[in-house]
Amino acid sequence: MRIDKGQISIVCVCIVLGFMLAIQFRSTQDTRASLPFQRVEELSARLHQVESENQELEDEIRELKGLSSSEKNDKINDDILMISGMSALEGPGIILTIDDSGKIAKKENDPNLYLVHDEDILKVVNELRAAGAEAISINGQRLTANSEIRCAGPTISVNNVRSAPPFEIRAIGEKENLMNAINMRGGVADSLKVWGIKLNIQPVDNVWIPAYKASSKYKLAVTSNREEESK
Amino acid sequence: MIYAVIGLLIGMLLGFVVPWSIPVGYSGLFSVALMASLDTVFGGLKAACNGNFDDRVFITGFFTNALLAAFLVYVGDRLGMDLYYVALLAFGLRIFNNLGAIRHYWLQKH
């Protein structure tokens, strides 16, 4: 049987085509099989994180067990004061200033868009907290668990103390993280700068944050020994 | 016809034996190249049915179509144009057209 040139070329092409088909088929199978692997990686990262947290807590327990009872009480007291905002703190962080827009409001736009509002401050504070800020103050008012950030006419009230723009927000935390949280693309800074609101953020090696100054007496709430709400 | 099937089988065997696989980033380009190759093969079948099969046209068409298609998709990807779907659609349409022509030929012959 005579094999001519045309048939050889057909065989060559078909070999290449079959090769490509098989490779593509195998690659597709591989990617399908490898999807659970990504999940495994994700879970192992989570496990790693939780384990390190666990280690930290165990260290804390060991540390507290090693102390005498009065030292223990002091340490717990210090921690509580720090967390509740009753003691002034210092550490690396950022100082962020926000002021009303310098742009002249266009007639067709709402002039409110050019002013700093309580919502803007809330967004900034929220972003800072999400980025791991350990302590935050607004115009010298320490933010505690009970602090409000509320619109009060042309001013903003924090801890029931009113202040007008410009607002200075101080935060202690990882400088890079805090800066990135505010400056990220499409983040708070971007959305405020559209209206010309002046937002300036500066990393500082030692930020001082004042203590919460108002009274901290609870008038109505009393401590409860119940672990769960009874029916 | 028998040569084509034998070639296809040899190629597939090779493909399953060789331990290479396509990196995920290039699988799009590869599938477009594969589509172009399939298109050329069906085009060649149609030409053979019509009796104007030319092996030079066939073999150059096979390789240049595949490479050009992959290259265009690559460039499109760099420029932010999703030529991937366009290529798949165009080649898919042509493959079905060729299939239709081949079917007509067989129906007329028998």
Short mmCIF file of C-alpha atoms in Angstrom, two decimals:
data_model
loop_
_atom_site.label_atom_id
_atom_site.label_comp_id
_atom_site.label_asym_id
_atom_site.label_seq_id
_atom_site.Cartn_x
_atom_site.Cartn_y
_atom_site.Cartn_z
CA MET A 1 0.00 0.00 0.00
CA ARG A 2 1.34 3.38 -0.99
CA ILE A 3 1.61 6.08 1.65
CA ASP A 4 1.68 9.53 0.10
CA LYS A 5 2.75 12.82 1.59
CA GLY A 6 -0.77 13.96 2.38
CA GLN A 7 -1.40 10.97 4.61
CA ILE A 8 1.84 11.51 6.55
CA SER A 9 0.85 15.10 7.24
CA ILE A 10 -2.57 13.96 8.41
CA VAL A 11 -1.00 11.45 10.77
CA CYS A 12 1.39 14.11 12.15
CA VAL A 13 -1.39 16.58 12.70
CA CYS A 14 -3.59 13.98 14.32
CA ILE A 15 -0.78 12.91 16.66
CA VAL A 16 -0.31 16.54 17.74
CA LEU A 17 -4.06 17.01 18.11
CA GLY A 18 -4.43 13.86 20.19
CA PHE A 19 -1.49 14.90 22.33
CA MET A 20 -3.03 18.31 22.99
CA LEU A 21 -6.42 16.79 23.75
CA ALA A 22 -4.92 14.37 26.25
CA ILE A 23 -2.82 17.05 27.96
CA GLN A 24 -5.77 19.41 28.23
CA PHE A 25 -7.97 16.61 29.56
CA ARG A 26 -5.39 15.72 32.20
CA SER A 27 -4.84 19.36 33.20
CA THR A 28 -8.56 19.83 33.66
CA GLN A 29 -8.73 16.71 35.84
CA ASP A 30 -5.74 18.02 37.85
CA THR A 31 -7.30 21.40 38.54
CA ARG A 32 -10.54 19.74 39.61
CA ALA A 33 -8.64 17.47 41.96
CA SER A 34 -6.50 20.32 43.34
CA LEU A 35 -9.41 22.51 44.48
CA PRO A 36 -9.74 20.75 47.85
CA PHE A 37 -6.01 21.36 48.33
CA GLN A 38 -6.61 25.11 48.47
CA ARG A 39 -9.14 24.48 51.19
CA VAL A 40 -6.58 22.41 53.07
CA GLU A 41 -4.08 25.27 52.91
CA GLU A 42 -6.66 27.74 54.15
CA LEU A 43 -7.60 25.47 57.04
CA SER A 44 -3.99 24.83 58.02
CA ALA A 45 -3.37 28.59 58.13
CA ARG A 46 -6.39 28.98 60.39
CA LEU A 47 -5.19 26.16 62.60
CA HIS A 48 -1.77 27.77 62.86
CA GLN A 49 -3.31 31.08 63.91
CA VAL A 50 -5.57 29.50 66.51
CA GLU A 51 -2.67 27.48 67.90
CA SER A 52 -0.53 30.58 68.36
CA GLU A 53 -3.44 32.33 70.09
CA ASN A 54 -3.80 29.32 72.33
CA GLN A 55 -0.10 29.44 73.14
CA GLU A 56 -0.36 33.11 74.11
CA LEU A 57 -3.27 32.40 76.44
CA GLU A 58 -1.42 29.50 78.05
CA ASP A 59 1.60 31.75 78.60
CA GLU A 60 -0.66 34.28 80.26
CA ILE A 61 -2.12 31.62 82.54
CA ARG A 62 1.35 30.42 83.50
CA GLU A 63 2.48 33.99 84.16
CA LEU A 64 -0.51 34.70 86.37
CA LYS A 65 -0.08 31.41 88.27
CA GLY A 66 3.55 32.26 89.02
CA LEU A 67 2.66 35.59 90.65
CA SER A 68 1.63 36.06 94.26
CA SER A 69 -1.97 37.04 94.85
CA SER A 70 -1.29 40.76 95.40
CA GLU A 71 0.92 40.94 92.29
CA LYS A 72 -1.77 39.09 90.41
CA ASN A 73 -4.39 41.55 91.50
CA ASP A 74 -2.19 44.46 90.47
CA LYS A 75 -1.60 43.01 87.04
CA ILE A 76 -5.27 42.29 86.47
CA ASN A 77 -6.07 45.78 87.71
CA ASP A 78 -3.59 47.33 85.26
CA ASP A 79 -5.01 45.29 82.40
CA ILE A 80 -8.55 46.32 83.28
CA LEU A 81 -7.57 49.99 83.52
CA MET A 82 -5.86 49.80 80.14
CA ILE A 83 -8.72 48.03 78.39
CA SER A 84 -11.42 50.21 79.92
CA GLY A 85 -9.63 53.43 79.02
CA MET A 86 -9.09 54.62 82.60
CA SER A 87 -5.34 55.03 82.19
CA ALA A 88 -3.44 57.20 79.73
CA LEU A 89 -1.44 55.20 77.20
CA GLU A 90 1.42 55.79 74.83
CA GLY A 91 2.99 53.80 72.03
CA PRO A 92 3.60 53.76 68.28
CA GLY A 93 0.63 54.76 66.17
CA ILE A 94 -0.82 57.44 63.96
CA ILE A 95 -2.28 60.93 64.24
CA LEU A 96 -5.04 61.61 61.75
CA THR A 97 -6.64 65.01 61.16
CA ILE A 98 -9.90 65.58 59.32
CA ASP A 99 -11.26 68.96 58.36
CA ASP A 100 -14.15 70.27 56.27
CA SER A 101 -13.65 70.59 52.54
CA GLY A 102 -11.79 73.61 51.17
CA LYS A 103 -13.62 73.30 47.86
CA ILE A 104 -16.43 75.71 47.05
CA ALA A 105 -19.67 73.73 47.02
CA LYS A 106 -21.23 73.43 43.61
CA LYS A 107 -24.79 74.64 43.40
CA GLU A 108 -26.21 71.34 42.23
CA ASN A 109 -24.56 69.40 45.09
CA ASP A 110 -25.74 69.10 48.66
CA PRO A 111 -23.45 71.35 50.78
CA ASN A 112 -23.54 68.68 53.50
CA LEU A 113 -21.28 66.54 51.33
CA TYR A 114 -18.44 69.02 51.88
CA LEU A 115 -18.58 68.82 55.70
CA VAL A 116 -17.19 66.22 58.08
CA HIS A 117 -19.99 64.25 59.71
CA ASP A 118 -20.23 61.88 62.64
CA GLU A 119 -20.60 59.07 60.11
CA ASP A 120 -17.25 59.86 58.54
CA ILE A 121 -15.56 59.81 61.93
CA LEU A 122 -17.33 56.54 62.74
CA LYS A 123 -16.10 55.00 59.51
CA VAL A 124 -12.53 56.08 60.24
CA VAL A 125 -12.69 54.74 63.81
CA ASN A 126 -14.23 51.50 62.61
CA GLU A 127 -11.46 51.07 60.04
CA LEU A 128 -8.80 51.77 62.68
CA ARG A 129 -10.31 49.25 65.08
CA ALA A 130 -10.51 46.64 62.34
CA ALA A 131 -6.81 47.24 61.67
CA GLY A 132 -6.00 46.43 65.30
CA ALA A 133 -5.84 49.85 66.97
CA GLU A 134 -5.41 49.32 70.72
CA ALA A 135 -6.52 52.75 71.91
CA ILE A 136 -8.22 55.64 70.11
CA SER A 137 -8.99 59.22 71.06
CA ILE A 138 -10.91 61.94 69.22
CA ASN A 139 -9.96 65.53 70.01
CA GLY A 140 -8.60 64.42 73.40
CA GLN A 141 -11.60 62.23 74.27
CA ARG A 142 -10.62 58.62 74.84
CA LEU A 143 -12.94 56.14 73.15
CA THR A 144 -14.24 53.59 75.63
CA ALA A 145 -16.70 50.75 75.26
CA ASN A 146 -19.51 53.18 76.10
CA SER A 147 -18.37 56.17 74.04
CA GLU A 148 -20.68 57.64 71.45
CA ILE A 149 -19.79 59.49 68.26
CA ARG A 150 -22.83 61.54 67.51
CA CYS A 151 -23.88 64.49 65.44
CA ALA A 152 -24.60 67.53 67.63
CA GLY A 153 -25.54 70.37 65.34
CA PRO A 154 -22.40 71.72 63.72
CA THR A 155 -20.28 69.77 66.19
CA ILE A 156 -19.68 66.15 67.04
CA SER A 157 -20.17 64.82 70.53
CA VAL A 158 -17.81 62.20 71.93
CA ASN A 159 -18.15 61.11 75.58
CA ASN A 160 -20.80 63.87 75.77
CA VAL A 161 -18.14 66.47 75.04
CA ARG A 162 -18.73 68.49 71.89
CA SER A 163 -15.98 69.52 69.54
CA ALA A 164 -15.86 71.21 66.15
CA PRO A 165 -13.69 70.41 63.14
CA PRO A 166 -10.77 69.96 62.64
CA PHE A 167 -10.84 66.61 64.37
CA GLU A 168 -7.67 64.96 65.53
CA ILE A 169 -7.91 61.19 65.87
CA ARG A 170 -5.04 59.46 67.63
CA ALA A 171 -4.59 55.71 67.58
CA ILE A 172 -2.02 53.31 69.00
CA GLY A 173 -1.32 50.24 66.89
CA GLU A 174 0.81 48.89 64.07
CA LYS A 175 1.61 52.08 62.11
CA GLU A 176 1.73 50.42 58.70
CA ASN A 177 -1.54 48.54 59.25
CA LEU A 178 -3.37 51.66 60.43
CA MET A 179 -2.06 53.78 57.54
CA ASN A 180 -2.98 51.11 54.98
CA ALA A 181 -6.44 50.62 56.48
CA ILE A 182 -7.26 54.30 55.96
CA ASN A 183 -5.44 54.81 52.66
CA MET A 184 -6.51 51.63 50.89
CA ARG A 185 -7.96 52.08 47.43
CA GLY A 186 -11.70 52.66 47.60
CA GLY A 187 -11.42 53.05 51.37
CA VAL A 188 -12.37 55.87 53.71
CA ALA A 189 -9.74 58.35 52.56
CA ASP A 190 -10.64 57.86 48.89
CA SER A 191 -14.36 58.36 49.44
CA LEU A 192 -13.84 61.50 51.56
CA LYS A 193 -11.29 63.08 49.21
CA VAL A 194 -13.85 63.10 46.41
CA TRP A 195 -15.54 65.99 48.22
CA GLY A 196 -12.25 67.70 49.06
CA ILE A 197 -12.43 66.85 52.75
CA LYS A 198 -8.97 67.35 54.17
CA LEU A 199 -7.70 64.10 55.61
CA ASN A 200 -4.10 63.89 56.75
CA ILE A 201 -2.57 60.83 58.36
CA GLN A 202 0.86 60.71 59.91
CA PRO A 203 2.76 57.81 61.48
CA VAL A 204 4.19 58.74 64.88
CA ASP A 205 6.65 56.74 66.98
CA ASN A 206 5.12 57.73 70.27
CA VAL A 207 1.47 58.73 70.45
CA TRP A 208 0.04 59.79 73.79
CA ILE A 209 -3.61 59.03 74.40
CA PRO A 210 -5.39 60.49 77.42
CA ALA A 211 -7.46 58.52 79.91
CA TYR A 212 -11.25 58.63 80.00
CA LYS A 213 -12.00 61.56 82.26
CA ALA A 214 -15.72 61.46 83.02
CA SER A 215 -17.29 59.55 85.87
CA SER A 216 -17.51 55.83 85.40
CA LYS A 217 -20.14 55.04 88.01
CA TYR A 218 -22.91 52.76 86.82
CA LYS A 219 -26.22 53.90 88.27
CA LEU A 220 -28.55 51.15 87.11
CA ALA A 221 -26.59 48.07 86.17
CA VAL A 222 -25.42 45.63 88.87
CA THR A 223 -23.16 42.63 88.39
CA SER A 224 -24.92 39.33 88.00
CA ASN A 225 -23.73 35.86 88.97
CA ARG A 226 -26.00 34.13 86.51
CA GLU A 227 -24.20 32.56 83.56
CA GLU A 228 -27.29 32.46 81.37
CA GLU A 229 -30.48 34.42 81.15
CA SER A 230 -33.13 32.51 83.08
CA LYS A 231 -36.53 32.06 81.52
CA MET B 1 -9.41 8.09 7.52
CA ILE B 2 -7.77 5.15 9.25
CA TYR B 3 -4.49 7.06 9.45
CA ALA B 4 -6.20 9.95 11.16
CA VAL B 5 -7.66 7.65 13.82
CA ILE B 6 -4.33 5.87 14.35
CA GLY B 7 -2.52 9.22 14.68
CA LEU B 8 -5.11 10.46 17.14
CA LEU B 9 -4.75 7.32 19.26
CA ILE B 10 -0.93 7.54 19.27
CA GLY B 11 -1.11 11.22 20.26
CA MET B 12 -3.54 10.55 23.09
CA LEU B 13 -1.40 7.69 24.37
CA LEU B 14 1.63 9.98 24.34
CA GLY B 15 -0.33 12.70 26.10
CA PHE B 16 -1.38 10.40 28.90
CA VAL B 17 2.08 8.87 29.31
CA VAL B 18 4.05 12.14 29.36
CA PRO B 19 3.93 13.68 32.85
CA TRP B 20 3.52 17.30 31.67
CA SER B 21 0.52 19.39 32.50
CA ILE B 22 -0.50 22.94 31.63
CA PRO B 23 0.00 25.58 34.34
CA VAL B 24 -3.31 27.12 35.38
CA GLY B 25 -2.30 30.54 34.01
CA TYR B 26 -1.83 29.18 30.51
CA SER B 27 -4.75 26.77 30.37
CA GLY B 28 -6.90 29.46 28.71
CA LEU B 29 -4.37 30.00 25.94
CA PHE B 30 -3.99 26.27 25.50
CA SER B 31 -7.69 25.64 25.21
CA VAL B 32 -7.98 28.34 22.53
CA ALA B 33 -5.07 26.77 20.64
CA LEU B 34 -6.81 23.41 20.94
CA MET B 35 -10.03 24.90 19.59
CA ALA B 36 -8.14 26.37 16.62
CA SER B 37 -6.51 22.99 15.94
CA LEU B 38 -9.86 21.21 16.05
CA ASP B 39 -11.24 23.82 13.68
CA THR B 40 -8.39 23.22 11.23
CA VAL B 41 -8.86 19.45 11.36
CA PHE B 42 -12.57 19.72 10.67
CA GLY B 43 -11.82 22.22 7.92
CA GLY B 44 -9.40 19.69 6.44
CA LEU B 45 -12.06 16.95 6.60
CA LYS B 46 -14.50 19.20 4.81
CA ALA B 47 -11.90 20.01 2.15
CA ALA B 48 -11.23 16.30 1.71
CA CYS B 49 -14.96 15.72 1.20
CA ASN B 50 -15.08 18.47 -1.41
CA GLY B 51 -11.99 17.02 -3.07
CA ASN B 52 -9.79 20.11 -2.78
CA PHE B 53 -7.63 18.93 0.12
CA ASP B 54 -4.10 20.35 0.06
CA ASP B 55 -1.73 18.95 2.67
CA ARG B 56 0.47 22.08 2.69
CA VAL B 57 -2.50 24.33 3.39
CA PHE B 58 -3.67 21.84 6.00
CA ILE B 59 -0.39 21.50 7.92
CA THR B 60 0.51 25.22 7.89
CA GLY B 61 -3.06 26.10 8.81
CA PHE B 62 -2.98 23.74 11.75
CA PHE B 63 0.10 25.23 13.39
CA THR B 64 -0.33 28.90 12.47
CA ASN B 65 -4.01 28.94 13.49
CA ALA B 66 -3.22 27.42 16.87
CA LEU B 67 -0.26 29.70 17.58
CA LEU B 68 -1.95 32.86 16.29
CA ALA B 69 -5.11 32.17 18.28
CA ALA B 70 -3.13 31.65 21.48
CA PHE B 71 -1.02 34.75 20.76
CA LEU B 72 -4.07 36.94 20.11
CA VAL B 73 -5.70 35.81 23.32
CA TYR B 74 -2.46 36.47 25.19
CA VAL B 75 -2.16 40.00 23.77
CA GLY B 76 -5.84 40.63 24.47
CA ASP B 77 -5.32 39.53 28.05
CA ARG B 78 -2.45 42.02 28.41
CA LEU B 79 -4.60 44.82 26.97
CA GLY B 80 -7.60 43.99 29.14
CA MET B 81 -9.74 42.63 26.29
CA ASP B 82 -11.38 39.29 26.84
CA LEU B 83 -10.65 37.80 23.43
CA TYR B 84 -10.82 34.34 24.99
CA TYR B 85 -14.58 34.02 24.62
CA VAL B 86 -14.50 35.64 21.18
CA ALA B 87 -11.99 33.07 19.96
CA LEU B 88 -13.94 30.18 21.47
CA LEU B 89 -17.17 31.45 19.91
CA ALA B 90 -15.64 32.04 16.47
CA PHE B 91 -13.89 28.68 16.34
CA GLY B 92 -16.91 26.90 17.77
CA LEU B 93 -19.16 28.37 15.06
CA ARG B 94 -16.71 27.36 12.35
CA ILE B 95 -16.42 23.84 13.72
CA PHE B 96 -20.20 23.42 13.63
CA ASN B 97 -20.35 24.88 10.10
CA ASN B 98 -17.71 22.43 8.94
CA LEU B 99 -19.51 19.56 10.65
CA GLY B 100 -22.68 20.58 8.85
CA ALA B 101 -20.90 20.62 5.48
CA ILE B 102 -19.40 17.18 6.14
CA ARG B 103 -22.82 15.81 7.07
CA HIS B 104 -24.35 17.21 3.87
CA TYR B 105 -21.62 15.59 1.84
CA TRP B 106 -22.20 12.18 3.44
CA LEU B 107 -25.95 12.42 3.03
CA GLN B 108 -25.63 13.28 -0.67
CA LYS B 109 -23.12 10.49 -1.28
CA HIS B 110 -25.22 7.74 0.27
#
